[in-house]
PDB file of C-alpha atoms and ligand atoms in Angstrom:
ATOM      1  CA  MET A  15     187.160 157.300 194.502  1.00 41.00           C
ATOM      2  CA  SER A  16     188.596 153.391 194.623  1.00 43.00           C
ATOM      3  CA  THR A  17     192.041 153.080 193.646  1.00 43.00           C
ATOM      4  CA  ARG A  18     192.075 148.788 194.183  1.00 45.00           C
ATOM      5  CA  ASN A  19     193.369 146.822 191.955  1.00 45.00           C
ATOM      6  CA  THR A  20     190.650 144.707 190.994  1.00 51.00           C
ATOM      7  CA  THR A  21     193.376 141.574 190.742  1.00 58.00           C
ATOM      8  CA  THR A  22     193.697 141.762 194.417  1.00 72.00           C
ATOM      9  CA  ALA A  23     191.687 139.707 195.987  1.00 91.00           C
ATOM     10  CA  VAL A  24     190.090 141.154 199.209  1.00 96.00           C
ATOM     11  CA  VAL A  25     191.631 139.020 202.646  1.00 97.00           C
ATOM     12  CA  GLY A  26     188.193 137.392 204.651  1.00 97.00           C
ATOM     13  CA  GLY A  27     189.566 136.751 208.612  1.00 97.00           C
ATOM     14  CA  PRO A  28     187.628 134.125 210.741  1.00 98.00           C
ATOM     15  CA  VAL A  29     184.085 133.484 211.059  1.00 98.00           C
ATOM     16  CA  VAL A  30     182.661 134.190 214.047  1.00 98.00           C
ATOM     17  CA  GLN A  31     178.828 133.958 215.580  1.00 98.00           C
ATOM     18  CA  LEU A  32     177.307 137.424 215.925  1.00 98.00           C
ATOM     19  CA  PRO A  33     174.369 137.224 218.021  1.00 98.00           C
ATOM     20  CA  THR A  34     171.753 140.661 217.849  1.00 96.00           C
ATOM     21  CA  PRO A  35     168.485 141.167 218.769  1.00 94.00           C
ATOM     22  CA  LEU A  36     167.803 139.814 215.253  1.00 94.00           C
ATOM     23  CA  GLY A  37     169.181 136.782 215.344  1.00 95.00           C
ATOM     24  CA  THR A  38     172.191 134.964 215.369  1.00 97.00           C
ATOM     25  CA  PHE A  39     174.623 135.888 212.648  1.00 98.00           C
ATOM     26  CA  ALA A  40     177.887 134.062 210.932  1.00 98.00           C
ATOM     27  CA  ALA A  41     179.970 137.461 210.923  1.00 98.00           C
ATOM     28  CA  GLN A  42     183.814 137.594 209.361  1.00 98.00           C
ATOM     29  CA  ALA A  43     185.671 140.986 208.388  1.00 98.00           C
ATOM     30  CA  TRP A  44     187.666 141.751 205.329  1.00 98.00           C
ATOM     31  CA  SER A  45     190.645 143.846 204.563  1.00 97.00           C
ATOM     32  CA  ASP A  46     191.255 144.996 201.057  1.00 94.00           C
ATOM     33  CA  PRO A  47     194.496 145.418 200.932  1.00 92.00           C
ATOM     34  CA  ALA A  48     194.591 148.186 198.149  1.00 89.00           C
ATOM     35  CA  ASN A  49     193.244 151.242 200.779  1.00 89.00           C
ATOM     36  CA  GLY A  50     193.001 149.323 203.984  1.00 92.00           C
ATOM     37  CA  THR A  51     189.342 149.640 204.194  1.00 94.00           C
ATOM     38  CA  GLU A  52     188.083 146.812 206.434  1.00 97.00           C
ATOM     39  CA  HIS A  53     184.031 145.208 205.008  1.00 97.00           C
ATOM     40  CA  MET A  54     182.041 142.982 207.161  1.00 98.00           C
ATOM     41  CA  SER A  55     179.433 140.175 206.121  1.00 98.00           C
ATOM     42  CA  VAL A  56     176.575 139.103 208.213  1.00 98.00           C
ATOM     43  CA  SER A  57     175.111 135.712 207.258  1.00 98.00           C
ATOM     44  CA  ALA A  58     171.992 133.499 208.045  1.00 98.00           C
ATOM     45  CA  PRO A  59     171.340 130.128 206.581  1.00 96.00           C
ATOM     46  CA  ALA A  60     168.420 129.661 204.426  1.00 94.00           C
ATOM     47  CA  PRO A  61     165.557 128.000 206.402  1.00 93.00           C
ATOM     48  CA  ALA A  62     163.457 125.182 205.150  1.00 92.00           C
ATOM     49  CA  GLY A  63     160.996 126.572 202.385  1.00 92.00           C
ATOM     50  CA  TYR A  64     163.806 128.818 201.390  1.00 91.00           C
ATOM     51  CA  GLU A  65     166.630 126.428 200.346  1.00 89.00           C
ATOM     52  CA  ALA A  66     166.647 126.161 196.536  1.00 90.00           C
ATOM     53  CA  GLU A  67     165.613 130.066 196.429  1.00 90.00           C
ATOM     54  CA  PRO A  68     168.996 131.624 195.371  1.00 95.00           C
ATOM     55  CA  PRO A  69     169.965 133.962 198.916  1.00 96.00           C
ATOM     56  CA  LEU A  70     169.155 137.590 199.752  1.00 97.00           C
ATOM     57  CA  VAL A  71     172.000 139.857 199.391  1.00 98.00           C
ATOM     58  CA  ARG A  72     172.270 143.426 200.938  1.00 97.00           C
ATOM     59  CA  LEU A  73     174.990 146.144 200.054  1.00 96.00           C
ATOM     60  CA  HIS A  74     175.058 148.411 202.747  1.00 96.00           C
ATOM     61  CA  SER A  75     176.976 151.665 202.494  1.00 95.00           C
ATOM     62  CA  GLU A  76     178.517 152.645 206.240  1.00 96.00           C
ATOM     63  CA  CYS A  77     175.992 155.705 207.191  1.00 96.00           C
ATOM     64  CA  LEU A  78     177.143 156.970 211.007  1.00 97.00           C
ATOM     65  CA  THR A  79     174.314 159.070 211.539  1.00 97.00           C
ATOM     66  CA  GLY A  80     171.403 156.693 210.230  1.00 96.00           C
ATOM     67  CA  ASP A  81     172.391 152.923 211.278  1.00 96.00           C
ATOM     68  CA  VAL A  82     174.345 154.568 214.536  1.00 97.00           C
ATOM     69  CA  PHE A  83     171.860 157.420 215.671  1.00 97.00           C
ATOM     70  CA  GLY A  84     168.986 156.455 214.127  1.00 95.00           C
ATOM     71  CA  SER A  85     168.884 159.932 212.125  1.00 95.00           C
ATOM     72  CA  TYR A  86     166.033 160.462 210.175  1.00 92.00           C
ATOM     73  CA  ARG A  87     167.623 162.577 207.863  1.00 91.00           C
ATOM     74  CA  CYS A  88     168.014 159.386 205.719  1.00 90.00           C
ATOM     75  CA  ASP A  89     166.457 155.843 205.966  1.00 90.00           C
ATOM     76  CA  CYS A  90     169.517 153.835 206.433  1.00 93.00           C
ATOM     77  CA  GLY A  91     169.344 152.466 209.816  1.00 94.00           C
ATOM     78  CA  GLU A  92     165.648 151.220 209.211  1.00 93.00           C
ATOM     79  CA  GLN A  93     166.696 149.545 206.067  1.00 93.00           C
ATOM     80  CA  LEU A  94     169.625 147.894 207.858  1.00 96.00           C
ATOM     81  CA  GLU A  95     167.467 146.869 210.150  1.00 95.00           C
ATOM     82  CA  TYR A  96     164.878 145.613 207.630  1.00 95.00           C
ATOM     83  CA  ALA A  97     167.829 144.059 205.466  1.00 96.00           C
ATOM     84  CA  LEU A  98     169.105 142.084 208.289  1.00 97.00           C
ATOM     85  CA  ALA A  99     165.433 140.883 209.609  1.00 96.00           C
ATOM     86  CA  ARG A 100     164.924 139.329 205.846  1.00 96.00           C
ATOM     87  CA  ILE A 101     167.786 137.929 205.831  1.00 97.00           C
ATOM     88  CA  GLN A 102     167.136 135.898 208.620  1.00 96.00           C
ATOM     89  CA  GLU A 103     163.856 135.258 208.099  1.00 95.00           C
ATOM     90  CA  GLN A 104     164.874 133.945 204.306  1.00 95.00           C
ATOM     91  CA  GLY A 105     169.214 133.206 204.938  1.00 97.00           C
ATOM     92  CA  GLY A 106     171.270 135.076 202.741  1.00 97.00           C
ATOM     93  CA  THR A 107     174.118 137.764 203.125  1.00 98.00           C
ATOM     94  CA  LEU A 108     174.651 141.576 203.624  1.00 98.00           C
ATOM     95  CA  VAL A 109     178.024 142.934 203.427  1.00 98.00           C
ATOM     96  CA  TYR A 110     178.645 146.407 205.528  1.00 98.00           C
ATOM     97  CA  LEU A 111     180.490 148.586 202.715  1.00 96.00           C
ATOM     98  CA  ARG A 112     182.959 151.039 204.751  1.00 95.00           C
ATOM     99  CA  GLY A 113     184.026 154.219 202.700  1.00 91.00           C
ATOM    100  CA  HIS A 114     180.493 154.370 201.609  1.00 91.00           C
ATOM    101  CA  GLU A 115     179.505 157.096 204.086  1.00 91.00           C
ATOM    102  CA  GLY A 116     178.054 160.414 202.036  1.00 88.00           C
ATOM    103  CA  ARG A 117     177.555 157.951 198.857  1.00 87.00           C
ATOM    104  CA  GLY A 118     181.844 157.576 199.383  1.00 87.00           C
ATOM    105  CA  ILE A 119     182.402 161.610 199.827  1.00 90.00           C
ATOM    106  CA  GLY A 120     182.738 160.740 203.627  1.00 93.00           C
ATOM    107  CA  LEU A 121     181.192 162.141 206.919  1.00 96.00           C
ATOM    108  CA  ALA A 122     182.585 165.383 206.918  1.00 96.00           C
ATOM    109  CA  ASN A 123     181.504 166.015 203.719  1.00 94.00           C
ATOM    110  CA  LYS A 124     177.907 164.495 204.375  1.00 93.00           C
ATOM    111  CA  LEU A 125     177.445 166.549 207.138  1.00 95.00           C
ATOM    112  CA  ALA A 126     178.774 169.648 205.065  1.00 95.00           C
ATOM    113  CA  ALA A 127     176.401 169.014 202.752  1.00 93.00           C
ATOM    114  CA  TYR A 128     173.771 168.911 205.280  1.00 94.00           C
ATOM    115  CA  ALA A 129     174.292 171.969 206.149  1.00 95.00           C
ATOM    116  CA  LEU A 130     173.830 173.385 202.463  1.00 94.00           C
ATOM    117  CA  GLN A 131     170.277 171.460 202.932  1.00 92.00           C
ATOM    118  CA  GLU A 132     169.427 173.111 205.791  1.00 94.00           C
ATOM    119  CA  GLY A 133     169.525 175.969 203.253  1.00 93.00           C
ATOM    120  CA  GLY A 134     167.395 174.405 200.442  1.00 91.00           C
ATOM    121  CA  ALA A 135     169.199 172.363 198.108  1.00 91.00           C
ATOM    122  CA  ASP A 136     168.285 168.923 197.579  1.00 89.00           C
ATOM    123  CA  THR A 137     170.975 165.618 198.058  1.00 86.00           C
ATOM    124  CA  VAL A 138     172.299 166.482 194.433  1.00 89.00           C
ATOM    125  CA  GLU A 139     172.371 170.042 194.430  1.00 91.00           C
ATOM    126  CA  ALA A 140     173.995 169.725 198.159  1.00 91.00           C
ATOM    127  CA  ASN A 141     176.824 167.647 196.129  1.00 90.00           C
ATOM    128  CA  GLU A 142     177.490 169.424 193.481  1.00 92.00           C
ATOM    129  CA  GLN A 143     177.414 172.708 195.663  1.00 93.00           C
ATOM    130  CA  LEU A 144     180.795 171.412 197.562  1.00 93.00           C
ATOM    131  CA  GLY A 145     182.180 170.188 193.953  1.00 94.00           C
ATOM    132  CA  LEU A 146     182.021 166.568 195.554  1.00 91.00           C
ATOM    133  CA  PRO A 147     179.817 163.517 193.242  1.00 88.00           C
ATOM    134  CA  VAL A 148     176.948 162.529 193.918  1.00 85.00           C
ATOM    135  CA  ASP A 149     177.922 158.728 193.831  1.00 84.00           C
ATOM    136  CA  SER A 150     181.350 157.528 194.198  1.00 84.00           C
ATOM    137  CA  ARG A 151     180.868 154.117 195.324  1.00 86.00           C
ATOM    138  CA  ASP A 152     182.842 151.139 194.239  1.00 88.00           C
ATOM    139  CA  TYR A 153     181.452 147.796 193.987  1.00 92.00           C
ATOM    140  CA  ALA A 154     184.589 145.981 193.208  1.00 93.00           C
ATOM    141  CA  ALA A 155     185.452 144.516 196.790  1.00 94.00           C
ATOM    142  CA  ALA A 156     181.593 143.766 197.164  1.00 96.00           C
ATOM    143  CA  ALA A 157     181.748 141.899 194.415  1.00 96.00           C
ATOM    144  CA  ASP A 158     184.820 140.084 195.475  1.00 96.00           C
ATOM    145  CA  ILE A 159     183.352 139.124 198.692  1.00 97.00           C
ATOM    146  CA  LEU A 160     180.530 137.658 197.462  1.00 97.00           C
ATOM    147  CA  HIS A 161     182.426 135.836 194.647  1.00 97.00           C
ATOM    148  CA  GLN A 162     184.170 134.519 198.070  1.00 97.00           C
ATOM    149  CA  LEU A 163     181.418 133.300 199.629  1.00 97.00           C
ATOM    150  CA  GLY A 164     180.026 131.593 197.011  1.00 96.00           C
ATOM    151  CA  LEU A 165     177.172 134.165 196.473  1.00 96.00           C
ATOM    152  CA  SER A 166     177.923 134.540 192.156  1.00 93.00           C
ATOM    153  CA  SER A 167     173.556 134.271 191.885  1.00 96.00           C
ATOM    154  CA  ILE A 168     171.449 136.132 194.421  1.00 97.00           C
ATOM    155  CA  ARG A 169     168.532 138.159 194.926  1.00 97.00           C
ATOM    156  CA  LEU A 170     169.440 141.380 195.318  1.00 97.00           C
ATOM    157  CA  LEU A 171     168.012 143.270 197.748  1.00 96.00           C
ATOM    158  CA  SER A 172     167.945 147.137 196.334  1.00 93.00           C
ATOM    159  CA  ASN A 173     165.805 149.856 195.415  1.00 89.00           C
ATOM    160  CA  ASN A 174     168.826 151.000 193.580  1.00 89.00           C
ATOM    161  CA  PRO A 175     169.588 150.076 189.957  1.00 89.00           C
ATOM    162  CA  LEU A 176     173.201 150.928 190.063  1.00 89.00           C
ATOM    163  CA  LYS A 177     174.276 148.475 192.331  1.00 92.00           C
ATOM    164  CA  HIS A 178     172.487 145.480 190.139  1.00 93.00           C
ATOM    165  CA  HIS A 179     175.117 147.228 187.343  1.00 93.00           C
ATOM    166  CA  HIS A 180     177.835 147.305 189.048  1.00 93.00           C
ATOM    167  CA  LEU A 181     177.270 143.596 190.454  1.00 95.00           C
ATOM    168  CA  SER A 182     176.359 142.646 187.148  1.00 95.00           C
ATOM    169  CA  ARG A 183     179.907 144.329 185.400  1.00 95.00           C
ATOM    170  CA  HIS A 184     181.919 142.586 188.283  1.00 95.00           C
ATOM    171  CA  GLY A 185     180.223 138.625 187.471  1.00 95.00           C
ATOM    172  CA  ILE A 186     177.808 138.278 189.796  1.00 96.00           C
ATOM    173  CA  GLU A 187     174.464 137.434 188.636  1.00 96.00           C
ATOM    174  CA  VAL A 188     171.233 139.192 190.740  1.00 96.00           C
ATOM    175  CA  VAL A 189     168.323 137.075 189.524  1.00 96.00           C
ATOM    176  CA  ALA A 190     165.911 138.974 191.149  1.00 95.00           C
ATOM    177  CA  MET A 191     165.599 142.288 192.633  1.00 94.00           C
ATOM    178  CA  VAL A 192     164.081 142.806 195.653  1.00 93.00           C
ATOM    179  CA  ALA A 193     162.326 145.862 196.948  1.00 89.00           C
ATOM    180  CA  THR A 194     163.823 147.880 200.319  1.00 83.00           C
ATOM    181  CA  GLU A 195     161.016 150.008 201.312  1.00 72.00           C
ATOM    182  CA  VAL A 196     160.564 151.656 204.600  1.00 77.00           C
ATOM    183  CA  ALA A 197     157.646 154.128 205.308  1.00 74.00           C
ATOM    184  CA  PRO A 198     159.068 157.414 204.353  1.00 76.00           C
ATOM    185  CA  ARG A 199     159.634 160.126 207.326  1.00 77.00           C
ATOM    186  CA  MET A 200     158.550 163.734 207.385  1.00 77.00           C
ATOM    187  CA  GLU A 201     162.236 164.329 208.116  1.00 77.00           C
ATOM    188  CA  ASN A 202     163.726 162.051 205.166  1.00 78.00           C
ATOM    189  CA  LEU A 203     160.467 162.287 202.706  1.00 77.00           C
ATOM    190  CA  ARG A 204     162.438 165.190 200.348  1.00 78.00           C
ATOM    191  CA  TYR A 205     165.679 162.352 200.464  1.00 77.00           C
ATOM    192  CA  LEU A 206     163.495 160.088 198.998  1.00 77.00           C
ATOM    193  CA  GLN A 207     162.320 161.942 196.422  1.00 81.00           C
ATOM    194  CA  THR A 208     165.453 162.931 195.490  1.00 81.00           C
ATOM    195  CA  LYS A 209     166.357 159.034 195.661  1.00 77.00           C
ATOM    196  CA  ARG A 210     163.434 158.711 192.969  1.00 83.00           C
ATOM    197  CA  ASP A 211     163.286 161.449 191.085  1.00 82.00           C
ATOM    198  CA  ARG A 212     167.239 162.315 190.500  1.00 79.00           C
ATOM    199  CA  MET A 213     169.307 158.944 191.103  1.00 77.00           C
ATOM    200  CA  ASN A 214     166.450 156.322 189.570  1.00 76.00           C
ATOM    201  CA  HIS A 215     165.300 154.257 193.013  1.00 79.00           C
ATOM    202  CA  SER A 216     162.453 152.315 192.710  1.00 78.00           C
ATOM    203  CA  LEU A 217     160.126 154.033 195.333  1.00 74.00           C
ATOM    204  CA  SER A 218     156.582 154.591 195.676  1.00 72.00           C
ATOM    205  CA  LEU A 219     155.873 157.114 198.032  1.00 73.00           C
ATOM    206  CA  PRO A 220     152.941 158.557 199.365  1.00 66.00           C
ATOM    207  CA  THR A 221     151.235 161.641 198.696  1.00 62.00           C
ATOM    208  CA  THR A 222     149.816 161.779 202.777  1.00 56.00           C
ATOM    209  CA  THR A 223     151.589 163.125 205.511  1.00 53.00           C
ATOM    210  CA  PRO A 224     153.851 160.726 206.889  1.00 55.00           C
ATOM    211  CA  THR A 225     155.326 160.032 210.417  1.00 53.00           C
ATOM    212  CA  GLU A 226     157.238 162.347 212.364  1.00 52.00           C
ATOM    213  CA  GLY A 227     159.433 160.802 215.234  1.00 51.00           C
ATOM    214  CA  PRO A 228     159.633 157.417 215.881  1.00 45.00           C
ATOM    215  CA  ASN A 229     156.918 155.031 215.011  1.00 39.00           C
ATOM    216  CA  GLU A 230     157.069 152.983 218.744  1.00 36.00           C
TER     217      GLU A 230
HETATM  218 ZN1  LIG W 314     172.454 157.265 205.689  1.00 55.52          ZN
END
């Protein structure tokens, strides 16, 4: 759980160009003096036709297994790629939030929860068995970064109504929620069902058997 003082501003560094396979982004690091956490924002300008739209914003919680290794146990890696592609296409910002690993419980605890899931628990039950909160993510730093980037009225790329709620509480106006559905897989179907059924995510999941392994 974050203990950051809301009066302490997150400090932004210089803006640099970040060329990626999905396009070039303007990247900036943000240090939270309250807890030493370093976040990063990546932004792309709105192309012709999207200038009048509120910018797309994705708050992406760090997930080492999904983002770096492309694990199919969750959909984080695919969500990250999907969000970056939409931001290139329509203009906006992705804030990559460190310290959000495993919805805030950390990498070691997340893998301990995976071990319990292999024994039959779902995401929520596994955290409960470990005596850990199901979701302890804090969005004060994210809201602060958005304010400093001048993004106080946004379209939020998310299926999670809690993120909308947290941002509103921190003074960010969410004018629309934009769904980020990626195709479910055999390996993450139960994870996605738990998100939908126990964590209020807006997801429409198929009744047919989804893809196993890479789509490519
Ligand atoms: Zn993940």
